CSV table of C-alpha atoms in Angstrom, one decimal:
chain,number,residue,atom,x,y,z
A,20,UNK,CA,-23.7,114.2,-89.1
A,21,UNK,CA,-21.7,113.9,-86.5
A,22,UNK,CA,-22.4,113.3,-82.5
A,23,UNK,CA,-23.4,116.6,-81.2
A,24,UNK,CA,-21.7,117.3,-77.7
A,25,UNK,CA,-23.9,118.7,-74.6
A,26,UNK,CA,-23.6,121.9,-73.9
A,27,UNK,CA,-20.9,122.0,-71.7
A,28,UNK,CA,-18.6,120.1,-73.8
A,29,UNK,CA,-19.1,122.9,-76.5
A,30,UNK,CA,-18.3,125.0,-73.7
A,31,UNK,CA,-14.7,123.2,-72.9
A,32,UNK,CA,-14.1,122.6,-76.4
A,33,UNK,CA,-14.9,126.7,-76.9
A,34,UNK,CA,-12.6,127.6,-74.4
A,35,UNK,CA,-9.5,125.2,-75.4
A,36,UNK,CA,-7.6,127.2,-77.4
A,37,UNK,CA,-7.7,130.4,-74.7
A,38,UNK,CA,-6.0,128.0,-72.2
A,39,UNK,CA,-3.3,126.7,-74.2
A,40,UNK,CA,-0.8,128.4,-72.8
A,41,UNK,CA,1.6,127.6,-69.7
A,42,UNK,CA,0.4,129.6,-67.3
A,43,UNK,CA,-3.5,127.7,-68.2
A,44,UNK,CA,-5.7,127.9,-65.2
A,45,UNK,CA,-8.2,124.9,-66.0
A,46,UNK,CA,-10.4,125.1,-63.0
A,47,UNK,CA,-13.5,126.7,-64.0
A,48,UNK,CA,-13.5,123.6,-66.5
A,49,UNK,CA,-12.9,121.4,-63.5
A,50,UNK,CA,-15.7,122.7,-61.6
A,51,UNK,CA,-18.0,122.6,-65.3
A,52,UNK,CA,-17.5,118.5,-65.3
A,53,UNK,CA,-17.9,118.4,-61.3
A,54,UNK,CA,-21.2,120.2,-61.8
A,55,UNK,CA,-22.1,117.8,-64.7
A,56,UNK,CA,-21.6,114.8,-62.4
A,57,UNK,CA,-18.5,113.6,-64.2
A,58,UNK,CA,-16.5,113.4,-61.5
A,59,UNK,CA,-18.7,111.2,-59.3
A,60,UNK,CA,-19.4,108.7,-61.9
A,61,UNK,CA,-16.5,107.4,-61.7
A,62,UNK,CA,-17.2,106.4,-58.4
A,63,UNK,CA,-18.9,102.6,-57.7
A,64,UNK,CA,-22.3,102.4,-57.3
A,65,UNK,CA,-23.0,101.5,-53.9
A,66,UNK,CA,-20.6,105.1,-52.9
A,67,UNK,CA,-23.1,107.2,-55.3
A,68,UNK,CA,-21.5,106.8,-58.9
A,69,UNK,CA,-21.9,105.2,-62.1
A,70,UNK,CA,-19.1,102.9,-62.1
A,71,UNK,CA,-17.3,104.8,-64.8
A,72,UNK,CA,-13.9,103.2,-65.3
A,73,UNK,CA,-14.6,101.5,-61.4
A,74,UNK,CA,-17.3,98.5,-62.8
A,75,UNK,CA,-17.9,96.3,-65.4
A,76,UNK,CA,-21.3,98.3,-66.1
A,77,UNK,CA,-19.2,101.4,-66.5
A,78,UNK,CA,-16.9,100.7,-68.7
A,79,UNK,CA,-18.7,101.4,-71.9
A,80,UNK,CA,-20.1,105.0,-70.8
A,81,UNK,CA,-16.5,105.7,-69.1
A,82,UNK,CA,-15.0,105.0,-73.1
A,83,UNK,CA,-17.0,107.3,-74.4
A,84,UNK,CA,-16.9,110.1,-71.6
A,85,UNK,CA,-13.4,109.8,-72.2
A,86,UNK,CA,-13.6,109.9,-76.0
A,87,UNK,CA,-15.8,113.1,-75.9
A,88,UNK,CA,-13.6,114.7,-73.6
A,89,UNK,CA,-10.4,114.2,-75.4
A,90,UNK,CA,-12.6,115.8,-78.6
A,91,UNK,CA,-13.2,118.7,-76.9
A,92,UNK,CA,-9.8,119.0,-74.7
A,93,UNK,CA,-6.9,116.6,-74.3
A,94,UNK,CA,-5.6,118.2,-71.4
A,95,UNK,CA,-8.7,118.2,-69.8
A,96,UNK,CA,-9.2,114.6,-71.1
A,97,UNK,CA,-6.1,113.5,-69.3
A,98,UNK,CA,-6.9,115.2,-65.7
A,99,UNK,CA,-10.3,113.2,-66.0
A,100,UNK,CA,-8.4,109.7,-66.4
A,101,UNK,CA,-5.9,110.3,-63.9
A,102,UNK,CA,-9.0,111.0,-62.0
A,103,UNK,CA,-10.5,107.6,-63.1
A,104,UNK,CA,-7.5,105.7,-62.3
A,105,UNK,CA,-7.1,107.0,-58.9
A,106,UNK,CA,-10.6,106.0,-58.0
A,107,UNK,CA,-10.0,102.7,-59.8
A,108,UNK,CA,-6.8,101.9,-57.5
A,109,UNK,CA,-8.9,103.0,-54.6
A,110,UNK,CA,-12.0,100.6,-55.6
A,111,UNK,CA,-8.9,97.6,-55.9
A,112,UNK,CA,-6.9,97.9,-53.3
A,113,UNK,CA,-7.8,100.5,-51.0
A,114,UNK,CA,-9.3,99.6,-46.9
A,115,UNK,CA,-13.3,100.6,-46.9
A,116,UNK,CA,-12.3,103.4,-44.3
A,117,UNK,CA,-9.9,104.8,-47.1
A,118,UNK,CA,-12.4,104.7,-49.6
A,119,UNK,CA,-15.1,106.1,-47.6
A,120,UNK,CA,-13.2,109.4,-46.7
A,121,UNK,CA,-11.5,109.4,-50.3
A,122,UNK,CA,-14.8,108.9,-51.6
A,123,UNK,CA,-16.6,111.5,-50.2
A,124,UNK,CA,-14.2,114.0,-50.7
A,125,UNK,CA,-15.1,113.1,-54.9
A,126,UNK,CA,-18.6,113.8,-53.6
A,127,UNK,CA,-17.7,117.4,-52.7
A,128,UNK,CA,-16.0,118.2,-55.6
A,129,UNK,CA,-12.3,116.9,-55.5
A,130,UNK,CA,-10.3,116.1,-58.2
A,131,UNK,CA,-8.2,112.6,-57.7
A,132,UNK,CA,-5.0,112.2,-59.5
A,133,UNK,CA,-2.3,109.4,-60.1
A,134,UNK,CA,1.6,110.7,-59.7
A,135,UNK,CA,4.1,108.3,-60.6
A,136,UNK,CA,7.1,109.9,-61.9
A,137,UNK,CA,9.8,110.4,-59.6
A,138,UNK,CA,12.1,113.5,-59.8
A,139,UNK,CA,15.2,111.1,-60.5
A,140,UNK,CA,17.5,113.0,-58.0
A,141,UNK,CA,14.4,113.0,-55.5
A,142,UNK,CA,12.5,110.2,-56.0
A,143,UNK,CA,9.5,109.7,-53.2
A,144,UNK,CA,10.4,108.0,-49.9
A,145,UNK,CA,8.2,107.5,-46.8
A,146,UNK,CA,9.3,106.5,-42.7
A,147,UNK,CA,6.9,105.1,-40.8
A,148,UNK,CA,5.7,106.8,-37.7
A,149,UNK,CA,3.3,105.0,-35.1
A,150,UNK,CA,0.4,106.7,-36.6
A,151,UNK,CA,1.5,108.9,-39.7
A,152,UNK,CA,4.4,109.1,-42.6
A,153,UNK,CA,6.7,111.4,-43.2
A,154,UNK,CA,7.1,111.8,-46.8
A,155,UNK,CA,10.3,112.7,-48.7
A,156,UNK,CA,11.0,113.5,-52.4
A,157,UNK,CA,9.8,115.4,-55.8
A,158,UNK,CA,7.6,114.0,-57.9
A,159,UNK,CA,7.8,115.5,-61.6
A,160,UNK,CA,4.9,115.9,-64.6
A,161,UNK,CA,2.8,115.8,-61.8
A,162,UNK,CA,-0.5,116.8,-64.2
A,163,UNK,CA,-3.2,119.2,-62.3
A,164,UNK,CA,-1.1,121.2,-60.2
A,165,UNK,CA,-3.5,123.4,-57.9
A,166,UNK,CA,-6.4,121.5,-59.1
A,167,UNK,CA,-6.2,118.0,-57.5
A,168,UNK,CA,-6.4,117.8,-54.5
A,169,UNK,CA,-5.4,114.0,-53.4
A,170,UNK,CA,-3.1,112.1,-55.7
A,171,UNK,CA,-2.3,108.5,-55.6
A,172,UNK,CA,1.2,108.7,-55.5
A,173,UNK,CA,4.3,105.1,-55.9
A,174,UNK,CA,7.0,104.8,-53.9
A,175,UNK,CA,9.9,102.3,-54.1
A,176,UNK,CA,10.2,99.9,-51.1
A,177,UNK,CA,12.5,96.7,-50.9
A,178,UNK,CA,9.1,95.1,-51.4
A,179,UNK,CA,7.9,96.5,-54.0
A,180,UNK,CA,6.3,99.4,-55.4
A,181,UNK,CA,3.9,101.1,-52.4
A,182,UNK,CA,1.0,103.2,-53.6
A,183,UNK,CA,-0.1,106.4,-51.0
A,184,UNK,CA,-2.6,108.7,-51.0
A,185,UNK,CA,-1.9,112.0,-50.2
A,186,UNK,CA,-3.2,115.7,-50.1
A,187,UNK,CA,-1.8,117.9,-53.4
A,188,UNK,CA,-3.7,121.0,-52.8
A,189,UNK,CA,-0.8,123.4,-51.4
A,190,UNK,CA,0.2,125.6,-53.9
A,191,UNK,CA,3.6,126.6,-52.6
A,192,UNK,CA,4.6,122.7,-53.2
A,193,UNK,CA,3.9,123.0,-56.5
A,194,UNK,CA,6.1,124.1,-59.8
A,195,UNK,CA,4.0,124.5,-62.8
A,196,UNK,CA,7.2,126.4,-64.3
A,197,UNK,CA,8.9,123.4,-64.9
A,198,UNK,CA,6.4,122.1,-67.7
A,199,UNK,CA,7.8,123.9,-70.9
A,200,UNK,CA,6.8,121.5,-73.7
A,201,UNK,CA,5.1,122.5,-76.6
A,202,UNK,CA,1.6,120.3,-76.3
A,203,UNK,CA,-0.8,119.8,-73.0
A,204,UNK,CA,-0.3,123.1,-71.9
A,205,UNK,CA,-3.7,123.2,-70.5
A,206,UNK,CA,-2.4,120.2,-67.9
A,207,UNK,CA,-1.3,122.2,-66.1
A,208,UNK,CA,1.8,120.1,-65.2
A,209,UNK,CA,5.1,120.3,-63.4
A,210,UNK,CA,6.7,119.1,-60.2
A,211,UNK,CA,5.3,118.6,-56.7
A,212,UNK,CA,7.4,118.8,-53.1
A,213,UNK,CA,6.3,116.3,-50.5
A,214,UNK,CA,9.2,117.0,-48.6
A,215,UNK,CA,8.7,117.1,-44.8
A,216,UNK,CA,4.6,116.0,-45.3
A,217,UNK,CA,2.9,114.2,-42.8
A,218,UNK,CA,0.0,112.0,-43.7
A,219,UNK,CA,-2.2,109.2,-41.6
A,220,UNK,CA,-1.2,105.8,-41.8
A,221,UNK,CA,-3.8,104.6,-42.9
A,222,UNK,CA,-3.0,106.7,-46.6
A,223,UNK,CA,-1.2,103.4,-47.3
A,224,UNK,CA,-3.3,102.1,-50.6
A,225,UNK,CA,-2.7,98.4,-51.1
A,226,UNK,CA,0.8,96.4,-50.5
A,227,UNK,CA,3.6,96.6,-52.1
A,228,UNK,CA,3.4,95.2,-55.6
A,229,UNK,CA,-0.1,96.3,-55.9
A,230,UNK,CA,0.2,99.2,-58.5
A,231,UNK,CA,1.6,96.7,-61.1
A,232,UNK,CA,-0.8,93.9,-60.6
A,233,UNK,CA,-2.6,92.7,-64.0
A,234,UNK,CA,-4.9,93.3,-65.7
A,235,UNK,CA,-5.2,96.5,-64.3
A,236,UNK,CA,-1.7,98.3,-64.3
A,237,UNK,CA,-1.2,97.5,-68.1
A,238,UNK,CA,-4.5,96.7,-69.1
A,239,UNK,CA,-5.8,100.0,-68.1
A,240,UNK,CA,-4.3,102.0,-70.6
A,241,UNK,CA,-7.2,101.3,-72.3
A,242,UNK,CA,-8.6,104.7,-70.6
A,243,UNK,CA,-6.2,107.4,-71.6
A,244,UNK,CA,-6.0,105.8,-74.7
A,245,UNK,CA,-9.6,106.8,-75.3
A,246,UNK,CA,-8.9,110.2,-75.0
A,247,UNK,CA,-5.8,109.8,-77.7
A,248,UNK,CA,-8.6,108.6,-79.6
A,249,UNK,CA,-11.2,111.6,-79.1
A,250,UNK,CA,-8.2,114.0,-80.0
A,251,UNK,CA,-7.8,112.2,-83.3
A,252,UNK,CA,-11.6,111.9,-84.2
A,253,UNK,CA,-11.9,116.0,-83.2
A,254,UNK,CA,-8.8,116.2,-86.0
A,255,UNK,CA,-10.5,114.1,-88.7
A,256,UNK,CA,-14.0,116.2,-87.9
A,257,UNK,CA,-11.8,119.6,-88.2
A,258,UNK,CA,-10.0,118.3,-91.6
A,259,UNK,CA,-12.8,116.8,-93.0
A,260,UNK,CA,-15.2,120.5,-92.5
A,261,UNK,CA,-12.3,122.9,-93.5
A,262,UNK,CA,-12.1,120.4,-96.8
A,263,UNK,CA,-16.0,121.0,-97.0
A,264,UNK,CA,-15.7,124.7,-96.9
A,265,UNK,CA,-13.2,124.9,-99.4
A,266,UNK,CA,-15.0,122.6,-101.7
A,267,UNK,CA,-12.0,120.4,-101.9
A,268,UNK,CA,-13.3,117.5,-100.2
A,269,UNK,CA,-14.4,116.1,-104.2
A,270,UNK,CA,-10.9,115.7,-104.7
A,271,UNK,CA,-9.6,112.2,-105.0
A,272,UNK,CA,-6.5,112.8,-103.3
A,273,UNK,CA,-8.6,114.9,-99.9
A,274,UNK,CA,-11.0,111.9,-100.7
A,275,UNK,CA,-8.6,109.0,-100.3
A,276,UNK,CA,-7.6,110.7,-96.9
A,277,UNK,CA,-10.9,111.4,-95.9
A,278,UNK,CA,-11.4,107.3,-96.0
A,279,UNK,CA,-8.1,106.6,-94.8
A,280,UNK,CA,-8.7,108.5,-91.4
A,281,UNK,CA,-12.6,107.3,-91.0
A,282,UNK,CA,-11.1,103.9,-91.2
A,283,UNK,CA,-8.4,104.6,-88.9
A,284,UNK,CA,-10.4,106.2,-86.0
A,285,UNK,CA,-13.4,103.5,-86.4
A,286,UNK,CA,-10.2,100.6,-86.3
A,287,UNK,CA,-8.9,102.0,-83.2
A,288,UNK,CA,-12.8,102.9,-81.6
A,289,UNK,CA,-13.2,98.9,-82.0
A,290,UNK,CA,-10.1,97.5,-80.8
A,291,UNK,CA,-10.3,100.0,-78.0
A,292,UNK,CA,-14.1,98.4,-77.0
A,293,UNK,CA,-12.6,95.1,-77.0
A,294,UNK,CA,-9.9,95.9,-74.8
A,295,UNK,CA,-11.3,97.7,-72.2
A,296,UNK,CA,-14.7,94.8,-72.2
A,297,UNK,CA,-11.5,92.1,-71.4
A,298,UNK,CA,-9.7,94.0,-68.9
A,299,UNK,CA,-12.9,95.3,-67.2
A,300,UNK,CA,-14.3,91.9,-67.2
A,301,UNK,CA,-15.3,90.3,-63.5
A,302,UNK,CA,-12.5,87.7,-62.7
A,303,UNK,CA,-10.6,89.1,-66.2
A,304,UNK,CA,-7.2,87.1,-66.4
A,305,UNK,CA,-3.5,89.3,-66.1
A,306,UNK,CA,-3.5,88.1,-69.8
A,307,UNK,CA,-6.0,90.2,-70.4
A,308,UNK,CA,-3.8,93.3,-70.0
A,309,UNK,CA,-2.0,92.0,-73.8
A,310,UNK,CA,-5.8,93.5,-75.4
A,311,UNK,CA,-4.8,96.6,-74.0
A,312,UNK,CA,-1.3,96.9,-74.9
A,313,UNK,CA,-2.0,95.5,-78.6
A,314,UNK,CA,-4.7,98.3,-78.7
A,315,UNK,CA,-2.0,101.1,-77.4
A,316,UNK,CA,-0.2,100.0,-80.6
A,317,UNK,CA,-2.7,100.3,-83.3
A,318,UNK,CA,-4.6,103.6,-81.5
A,319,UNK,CA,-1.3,105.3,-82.1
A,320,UNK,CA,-0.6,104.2,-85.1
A,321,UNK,CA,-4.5,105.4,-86.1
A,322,UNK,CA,-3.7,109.1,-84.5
A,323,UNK,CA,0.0,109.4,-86.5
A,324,UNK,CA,-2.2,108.4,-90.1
A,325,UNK,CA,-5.0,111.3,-88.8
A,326,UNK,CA,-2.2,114.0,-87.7
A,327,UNK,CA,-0.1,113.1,-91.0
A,328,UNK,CA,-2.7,112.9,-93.4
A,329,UNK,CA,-4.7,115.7,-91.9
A,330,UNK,CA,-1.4,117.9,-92.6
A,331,UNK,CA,-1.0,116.5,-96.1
A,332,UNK,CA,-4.9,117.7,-96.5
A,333,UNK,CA,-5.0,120.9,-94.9
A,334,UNK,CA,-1.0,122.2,-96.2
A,335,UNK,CA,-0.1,125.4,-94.4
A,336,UNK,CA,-3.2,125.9,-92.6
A,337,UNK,CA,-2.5,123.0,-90.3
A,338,UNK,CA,0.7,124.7,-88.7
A,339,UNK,CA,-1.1,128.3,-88.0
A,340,UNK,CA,-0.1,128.8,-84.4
A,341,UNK,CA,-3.1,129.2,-82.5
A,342,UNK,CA,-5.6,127.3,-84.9
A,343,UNK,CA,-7.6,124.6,-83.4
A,344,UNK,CA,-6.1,121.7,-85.8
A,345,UNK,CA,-2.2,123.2,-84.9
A,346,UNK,CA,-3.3,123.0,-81.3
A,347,UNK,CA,-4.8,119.4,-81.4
A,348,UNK,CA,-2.0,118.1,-83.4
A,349,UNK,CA,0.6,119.3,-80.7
A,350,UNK,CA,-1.1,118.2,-78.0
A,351,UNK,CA,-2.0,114.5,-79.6
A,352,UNK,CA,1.5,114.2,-80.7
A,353,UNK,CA,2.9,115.1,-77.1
A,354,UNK,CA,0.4,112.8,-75.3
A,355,UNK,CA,1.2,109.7,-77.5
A,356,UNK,CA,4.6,109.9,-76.0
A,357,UNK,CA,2.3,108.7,-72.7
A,358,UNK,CA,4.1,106.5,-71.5
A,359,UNK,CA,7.3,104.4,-72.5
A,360,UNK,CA,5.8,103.0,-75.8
A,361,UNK,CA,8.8,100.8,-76.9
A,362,UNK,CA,8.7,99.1,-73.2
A,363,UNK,CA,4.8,98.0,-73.6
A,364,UNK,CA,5.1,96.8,-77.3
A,365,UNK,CA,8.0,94.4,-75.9
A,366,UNK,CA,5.6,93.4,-73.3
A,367,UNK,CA,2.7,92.8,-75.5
A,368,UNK,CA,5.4,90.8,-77.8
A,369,UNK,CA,6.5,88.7,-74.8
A,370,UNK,CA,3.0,87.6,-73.7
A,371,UNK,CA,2.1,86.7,-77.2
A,372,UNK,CA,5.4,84.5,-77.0
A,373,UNK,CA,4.9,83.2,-73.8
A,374,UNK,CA,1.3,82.5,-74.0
A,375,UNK,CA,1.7,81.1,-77.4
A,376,UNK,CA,-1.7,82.1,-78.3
A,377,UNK,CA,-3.2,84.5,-80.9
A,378,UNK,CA,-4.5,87.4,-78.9
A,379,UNK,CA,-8.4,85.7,-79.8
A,380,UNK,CA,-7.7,83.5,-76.6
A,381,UNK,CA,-6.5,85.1,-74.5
C-alpha cells in the first residue's frame, strides 16, 4: 500500500499532464500549495513557519514535502525548492529588515525564487546609487516566470559572487518562449530582463562570497534532489500498477525489476536523510556539503535504473506521448541534468582526497 497523498496533491498530480505543454500556466497550483501553507513553512519559526528547509527541526518534513511534490509534479517540485532555497539564503545571510519585508511578502502569498544563470552575452551587473541599484543584464532558465514574484538573483563582483533580491513579477521582462526543451514544461522557464531596474539598497543579500559558502551552497542540493527522488518513486508506483493490471508483475524478469527499483529508491530515500540531517545540522562543518554531493551521485544513478528498467518493463507503452510514465520520464531525465553533474562529482572526489577520510567522518 502505498502513502496516500492529501487531497490537493491528487489534485496537482491530476492536473500534471494538462500543463505539460510550453505555454503551461502553473498558478492555480501555486495558489493550491499557498492555500495549503506550503509556502509559509518554509519560513523560520519565530516569522510564522515550520522551518521547512530554514531549521534543523524542518528538515525532515521539508524532505518529504519535497519528495511528495516531485511524485505528483516535478515542475511544480522544482518552483517549491527554488522557493526553499531563497528563504534559506534569506534566513543565512540576509539583514532582519530584509527578512522582515521578504518575509512577509511569503505571508501574503509570494512565491520566492533563486536565478543564477547568467545570459552569457548579458550576464547581471549592478551600480551603486546612494540609495538604490541599477541593475543590468539577462538572466536565462529563469524557472517561474510570471509566478515569482522576488527572486534571489548572483552577480559577479571583483569580490566575489553578490546575491540580490529583486522583484520578478513584470511580465513584459519575461521570455517564456525561449524554454523549448522537451521535459519541465510545466516550469514555466525562460529568460528574465533586468535591464534598467532599480531596486533599494538594502536588496543586497549577504557579501560577496556568500552564495558559495559551505555547507549550504553544495550541501543543499540535498533539496531538489528530493524531488528527483519523488519523480522516480511516482515512476516505480506507475510501473509497478500497470505490471499489476496486466498480470505480468509474476514474471521473473518484471519481478527482478520490480526489486531492483524498490531497492534503488529506498537507497537513495536513505542516503538523502543522511545528507540533508549533516548539512542541516547546527554548527554543521563545510565538509558536510561532501554527504550531499555523494548523495547527488547515487540519487541519480537510483532515477537512471527506475527510468531504464521502467522502460524495459513497460516496452512501448512507456514512450506514448502524453502518458503519465512518458511525461515523468522526460521531465526526470531533463531535471537530472540540474546542475553541472561532472563539476560536483570532482568536488566530492577532491574532498574525499583532501580530507583523507571515509565520508563516515566527516
Amino acid at each position: 500500500m502505498h502513502d496516500r497523498a492529501p487531497p490537493f496533491l491528487q489534485e496537482i498530480a491530476a492536473n500534471a499532464m494538462t500543463l505539460d505543454t510550453h505555454d503551461a500556466d502553473p498558478s492555480e497550483e501555486i495558489r493550491l500549495l499557498e492555500r495549503e501553507g506550503w509556502l509559509t513553512a518554509c519560513l523560520p519559526e519565530n516569522h510564522g513557519g515550520n522551518g521547512w528547509g530554514s531549521e534543523p527541526s524542518g528538515t525532515g518534513p521539508a524532505l518529504t514535502a519535497l519528495r511528495r511534490l516531485g511524485r505528483a509534479n516535478l515542475s511544480l517540485a522544482r518552483l517549491f525548492e527554488g522557493h526553499m532555497n531563497a528563504v534559506k539564503l534569506l534566513w543565512l545571510y540576509a539583514d532582519a529588515d530584509l527578512q522582515k519585508s521578504s518575509f512577509g511578502a511569503v505571508r501574503e502569498g509570494s512565491l520566492l525564487g533563486v536565478w543564477g544563470a547568467d545570459l552569457p552575452t548579458a550576464p547581471l551587473t549592478f551600480e551603486c546609487a546612494e540609495d538604490h541599484l541599477r541593475l543590468g543584464g539577462v538572466k536565462q532558465f529563469a524557472s517561474g516566470l510570471q509566478s515569482v514574484d522576488l527572486a534571489i538573483v548572483t552577480a559577479t563582483t571583483d569580490a566575489g559572487l553578490q546575491l540580490l533580491l529583486a522583484p520578478t513579477a513584470e511580465d513584459d521582462r519575461s521570455d517564456p518562449t525561449r524554454w523549448r526543451m522537451a521535459g519541465m514544461r510545466a516550469s514555466r522557464s525562460g529568460h528574465y530582463d533586468f535591464s534598467d531596474l532599480e531596486i533599494p539598497r538594502a536588496n543586497l543579500v549577504g557579501e560577496p562570497g556568500d552564495y558559495l559558502r559551505e555547507p549550504h551552497f553544495e550541501g543543499g542540493i540535498w533539496r531538489y534532489c528530493a524531488a528527483h527522488l519523488g519523480g522516480a518513486e511516482a515512476l516505480f508506483d506507475a510501473m509497478r500498477d500497470m505490471l499489476v493490471k496486466k498480470e505480468r508483475a509474476d514474471d521473473p524478469h518484471q519481478q527482478r525489476r520490480i526489486v531492483e527499483c524498490a531497492c534503488a529508491v529506498e537507497t537513495a530515500r536513505l542516503w538523502l536523510i543522511r545528507a540533508a540531517s549533516k548539512v542541516e545540522a547546527p554548527g554543521a562543518s563545510p565538509n558536510a556539503a561532501t554527504h550531499s554531493l555523494l548523495a547527488r551521485e547515487i540519487t541519480e544513478q537510483c532515477c537512471r535504473l527506475v527510468i531504464d528498467r521502467t522502460r524495459q518493463a513497460l516496452g512501448m507503452a512507456a514512450h506514448v506521448e502524453g502518458s503519465k510514465v512518458e511525461m515523468i520520464c522526460r521531465d526526470l531525465s531533463l531535471f537530472l541534468c540540474q546542475a553541472a553533474p561532472d563539476a560536483k562529482r570532482a568536488r566530492a572526489a577532491e574532498a574525499l582526497v583532501a580530507s583523507g577520510a571515509r565520508l563516515e567522518d566527516l
